[in-house]
Coordinates of C-alpha atoms in Angstrom, one line a residue:
X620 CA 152.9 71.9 109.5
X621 CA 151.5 75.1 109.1
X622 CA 148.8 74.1 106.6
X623 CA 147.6 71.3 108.8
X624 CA 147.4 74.2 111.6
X625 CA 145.7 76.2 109.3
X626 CA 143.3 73.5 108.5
X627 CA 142.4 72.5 112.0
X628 CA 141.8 76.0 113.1
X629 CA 139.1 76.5 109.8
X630 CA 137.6 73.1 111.3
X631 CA 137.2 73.8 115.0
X632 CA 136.2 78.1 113.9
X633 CA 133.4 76.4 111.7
X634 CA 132.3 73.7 114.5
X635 CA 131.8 76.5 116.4
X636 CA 129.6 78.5 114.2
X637 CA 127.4 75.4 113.7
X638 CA 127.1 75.1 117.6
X639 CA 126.3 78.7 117.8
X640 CA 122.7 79.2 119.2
X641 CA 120.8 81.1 116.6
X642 CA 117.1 81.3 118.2
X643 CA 116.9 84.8 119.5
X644 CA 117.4 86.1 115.3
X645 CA 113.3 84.9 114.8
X646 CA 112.7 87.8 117.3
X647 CA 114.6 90.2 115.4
X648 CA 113.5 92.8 113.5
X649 CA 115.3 92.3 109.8
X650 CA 114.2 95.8 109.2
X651 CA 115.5 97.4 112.0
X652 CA 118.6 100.1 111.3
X653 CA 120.7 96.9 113.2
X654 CA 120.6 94.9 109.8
X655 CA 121.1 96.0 106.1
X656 CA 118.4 94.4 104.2
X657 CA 119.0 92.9 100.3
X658 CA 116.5 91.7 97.6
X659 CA 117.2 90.1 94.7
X660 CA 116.4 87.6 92.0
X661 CA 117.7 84.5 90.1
X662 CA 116.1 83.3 86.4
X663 CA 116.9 79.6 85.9
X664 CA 115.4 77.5 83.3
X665 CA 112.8 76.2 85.7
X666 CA 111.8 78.8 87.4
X667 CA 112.7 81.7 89.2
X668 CA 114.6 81.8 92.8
X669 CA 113.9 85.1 95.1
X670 CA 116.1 86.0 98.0
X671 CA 116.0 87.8 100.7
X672 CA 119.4 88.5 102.8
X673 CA 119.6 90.3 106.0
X674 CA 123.2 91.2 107.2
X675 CA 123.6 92.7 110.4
X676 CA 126.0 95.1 111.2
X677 CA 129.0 94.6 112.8
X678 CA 133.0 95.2 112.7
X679 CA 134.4 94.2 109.7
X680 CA 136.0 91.0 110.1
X681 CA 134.4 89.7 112.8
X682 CA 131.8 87.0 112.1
X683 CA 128.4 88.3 112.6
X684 CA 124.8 87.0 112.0
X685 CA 122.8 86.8 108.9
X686 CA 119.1 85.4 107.3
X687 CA 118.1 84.4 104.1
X688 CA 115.0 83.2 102.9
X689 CA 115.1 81.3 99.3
X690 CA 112.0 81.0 97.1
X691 CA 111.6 79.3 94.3
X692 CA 108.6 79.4 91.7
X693 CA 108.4 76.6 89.1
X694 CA 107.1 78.1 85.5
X695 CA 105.3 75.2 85.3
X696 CA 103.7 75.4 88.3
X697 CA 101.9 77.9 90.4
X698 CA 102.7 76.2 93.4
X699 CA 106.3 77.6 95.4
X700 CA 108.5 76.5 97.2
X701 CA 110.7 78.1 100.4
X702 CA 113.6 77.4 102.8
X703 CA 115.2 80.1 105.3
X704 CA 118.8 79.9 106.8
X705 CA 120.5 81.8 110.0
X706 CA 123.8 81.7 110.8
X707 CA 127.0 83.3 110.6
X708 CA 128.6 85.5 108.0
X709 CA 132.0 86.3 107.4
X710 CA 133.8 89.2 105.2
X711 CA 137.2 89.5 103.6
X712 CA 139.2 92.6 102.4
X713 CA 141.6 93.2 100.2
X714 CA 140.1 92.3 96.7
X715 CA 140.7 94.8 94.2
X716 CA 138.6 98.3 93.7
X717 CA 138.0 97.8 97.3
X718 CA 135.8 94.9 96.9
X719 CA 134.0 93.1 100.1
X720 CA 134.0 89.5 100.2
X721 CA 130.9 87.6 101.8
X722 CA 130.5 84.6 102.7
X723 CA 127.7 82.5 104.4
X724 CA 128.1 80.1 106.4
X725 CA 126.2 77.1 107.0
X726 CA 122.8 77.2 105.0
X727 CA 120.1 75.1 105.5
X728 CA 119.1 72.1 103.1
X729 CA 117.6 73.0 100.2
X730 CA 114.9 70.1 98.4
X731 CA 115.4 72.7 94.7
X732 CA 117.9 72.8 92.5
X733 CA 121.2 74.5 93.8
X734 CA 121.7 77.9 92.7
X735 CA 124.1 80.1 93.9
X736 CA 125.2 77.6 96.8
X737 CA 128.5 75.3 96.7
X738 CA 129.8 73.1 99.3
X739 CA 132.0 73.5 102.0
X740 CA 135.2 72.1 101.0
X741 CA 136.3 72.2 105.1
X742 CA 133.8 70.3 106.5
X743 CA 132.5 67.4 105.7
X744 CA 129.4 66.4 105.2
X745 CA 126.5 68.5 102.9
X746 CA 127.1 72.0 104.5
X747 CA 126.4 74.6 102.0
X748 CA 127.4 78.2 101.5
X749 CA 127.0 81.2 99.4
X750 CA 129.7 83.9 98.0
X751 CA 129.5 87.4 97.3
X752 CA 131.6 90.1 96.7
X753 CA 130.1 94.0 96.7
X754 CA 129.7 96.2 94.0
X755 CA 130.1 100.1 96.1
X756 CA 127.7 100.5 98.4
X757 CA 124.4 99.2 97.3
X758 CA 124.9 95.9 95.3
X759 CA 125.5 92.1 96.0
X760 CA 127.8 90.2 93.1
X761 CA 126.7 86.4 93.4
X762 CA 130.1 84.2 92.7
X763 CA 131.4 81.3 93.4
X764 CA 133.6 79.8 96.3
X765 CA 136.6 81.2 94.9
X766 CA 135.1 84.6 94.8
X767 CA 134.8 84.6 91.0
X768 CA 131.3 86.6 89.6
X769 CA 128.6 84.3 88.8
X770 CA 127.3 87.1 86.8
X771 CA 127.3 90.8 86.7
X772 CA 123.8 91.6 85.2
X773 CA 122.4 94.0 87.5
X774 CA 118.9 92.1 87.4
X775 CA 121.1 89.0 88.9
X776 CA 122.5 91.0 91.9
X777 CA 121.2 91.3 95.3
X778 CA 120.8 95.1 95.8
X779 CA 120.6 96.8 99.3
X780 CA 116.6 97.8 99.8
X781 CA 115.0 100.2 102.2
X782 CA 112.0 99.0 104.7
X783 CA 108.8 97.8 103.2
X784 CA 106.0 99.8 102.4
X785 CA 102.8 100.7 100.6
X786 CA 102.3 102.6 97.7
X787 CA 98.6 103.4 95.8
X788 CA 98.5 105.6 92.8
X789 CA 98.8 105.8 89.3
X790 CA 101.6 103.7 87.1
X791 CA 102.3 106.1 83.5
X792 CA 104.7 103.5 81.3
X793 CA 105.3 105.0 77.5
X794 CA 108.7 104.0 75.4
X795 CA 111.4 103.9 78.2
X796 CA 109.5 106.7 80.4
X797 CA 107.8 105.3 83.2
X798 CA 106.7 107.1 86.0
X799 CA 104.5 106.3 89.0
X800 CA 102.5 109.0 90.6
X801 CA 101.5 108.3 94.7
X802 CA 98.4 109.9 95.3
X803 CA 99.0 109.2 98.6
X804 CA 102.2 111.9 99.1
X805 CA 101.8 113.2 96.0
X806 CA 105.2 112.2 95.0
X807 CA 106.5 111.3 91.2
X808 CA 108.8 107.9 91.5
X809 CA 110.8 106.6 88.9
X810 CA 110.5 102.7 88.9
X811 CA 113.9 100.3 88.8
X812 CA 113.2 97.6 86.4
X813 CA 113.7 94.9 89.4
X814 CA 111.0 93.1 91.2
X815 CA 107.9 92.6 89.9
X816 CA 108.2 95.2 87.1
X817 CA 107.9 92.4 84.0
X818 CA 105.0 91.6 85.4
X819 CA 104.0 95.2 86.3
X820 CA 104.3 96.3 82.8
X821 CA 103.1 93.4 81.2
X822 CA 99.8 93.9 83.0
X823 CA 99.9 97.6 81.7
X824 CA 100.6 96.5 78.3
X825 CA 97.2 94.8 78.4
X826 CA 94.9 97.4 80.1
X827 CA 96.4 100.6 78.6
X828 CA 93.9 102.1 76.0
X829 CA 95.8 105.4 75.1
X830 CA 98.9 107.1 75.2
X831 CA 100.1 107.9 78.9
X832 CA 96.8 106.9 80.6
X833 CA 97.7 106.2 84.1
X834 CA 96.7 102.4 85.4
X835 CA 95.8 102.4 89.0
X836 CA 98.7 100.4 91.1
X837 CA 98.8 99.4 94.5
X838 CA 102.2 97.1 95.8
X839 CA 104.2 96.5 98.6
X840 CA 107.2 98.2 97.6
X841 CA 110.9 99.4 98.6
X842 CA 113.7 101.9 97.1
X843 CA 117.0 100.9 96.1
X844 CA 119.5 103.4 94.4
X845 CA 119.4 102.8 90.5
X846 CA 123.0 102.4 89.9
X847 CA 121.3 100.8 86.2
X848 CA 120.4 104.2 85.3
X849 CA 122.3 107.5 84.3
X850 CA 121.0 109.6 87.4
X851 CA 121.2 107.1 89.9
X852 CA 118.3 108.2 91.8
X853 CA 116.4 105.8 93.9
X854 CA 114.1 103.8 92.4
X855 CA 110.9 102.2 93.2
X856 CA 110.5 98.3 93.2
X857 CA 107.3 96.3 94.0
X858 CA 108.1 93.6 95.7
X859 CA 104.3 92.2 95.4
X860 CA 101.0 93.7 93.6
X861 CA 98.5 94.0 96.0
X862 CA 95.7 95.7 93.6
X863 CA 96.1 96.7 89.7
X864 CA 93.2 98.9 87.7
X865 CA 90.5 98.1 91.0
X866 CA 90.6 101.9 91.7
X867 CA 88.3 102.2 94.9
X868 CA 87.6 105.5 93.2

């Protein structure tokens, strides 16, 4: 009796959440301080899937709102493809070195491959989710419905970003020092190997001529706290080159 109960209250709590209405999140600000903000990626053997998770804050416990967007690029092709998903999120304590569980419910369809996504096993019909538990404060373990790690590479994981902005200045990348120089602020960055930064270095590889010659860089970029390196500074990611070696200079 008490695991039909159990059953039928999971049923009518998710009917709910699907009935919820969801419009007023297009209005709102993912980078606002009202929403944590995660980036990460997934390496498949046809392609690559980005994501991009917004959580926003609330109790812990309590169902609150999320968005994800989901973009895939084929290595075979240079064409991409997207889908976004809104809904409700829901967290559960008690895993072991104070772990968070996540869960998300109720993503939109997705024409790709499924990665990361399983189906809802109290619903019926195709309703898809996604599982995560946290690594302290700044990382997003994928796993699977049962909370289990997908994987723990830290290039796998979503990790918590700041807001988006520009950077212009000079990229220095020799043995395992890199360091990017803003001409802008005049600040030194060290650069988290997330992102773009195969690409980023790849493209440095080609158009360096001598030792520590500075390539000209401009991204949209974001900081996340390097918990992949010994200092665990924050590190600079570029989310997307917007100029490389064009130095309007």
């Amino acid at each position: 009796m008490k695991s039909a109960l159990l059953i039928a209250i999971l049923f009518f709590s998710c009917i709910q959440h699907k009935n919820r209405d969801f419009n007023f999140l297009s209005s709102v600000d993912a980078n606002s301080e009202d929403w944590t903000a995660y980036e990460g990626k997934w390496l498949t053997k046809d392609g690559v899937v980005r994501f991009e998770l917004f959580l926003k804050n609330g109790s812990e416990g309590i169902d609150t709102y999320y968005k994800l967007g989901e973009f895939f690029e084929r290595h075979d092709s240079i064409l991409s493809t997207s889908t976004s998903s809104q809904g409700l999120y829901t967290t559960y304590r008690g895993r072991q070195d104070n772990e968070v569980g996540i869960r998300l419910l109720g993503l939109s369809s997705y024409n790709n491959n499924i990665y990361m996504r399983f189906k809802s096993s109290e619903l019926p019909g195709p309703q898809d989710e996604m599982f995560f538990i946290t690594r302290g404060d700044d990382e997003l373990i994928p796993c699977d419905a049962s909370f289990n790690p997908l994987t723990y590479d830290w290039h796998s994981t979503l990790h918590k970003r700041s807001k988006l902005f520009t950077i212009e200045g000079y990229l220095t990348i020799e043995g395992d020092s890199i360091d990017f120089f803003e001409r802008n602020t005049r600040e030194h960055w060290s650069m988290a190997e997330l992102g773009e930064f195969n690409e980023v270095r790849a493209m440095h590889r080609n158009l360096v001529k001598q030792k520590y010659e500075g390539i000209y860089l401009k991204a949209l970029a974001y900081t996340v706290r390097d918990t992949n390196s010994l200092k665990k500074n924050n590190g600079l990611v570029v989310k997307r080159i917007l100029g490389f070696n064009q130095d309007p200079d």
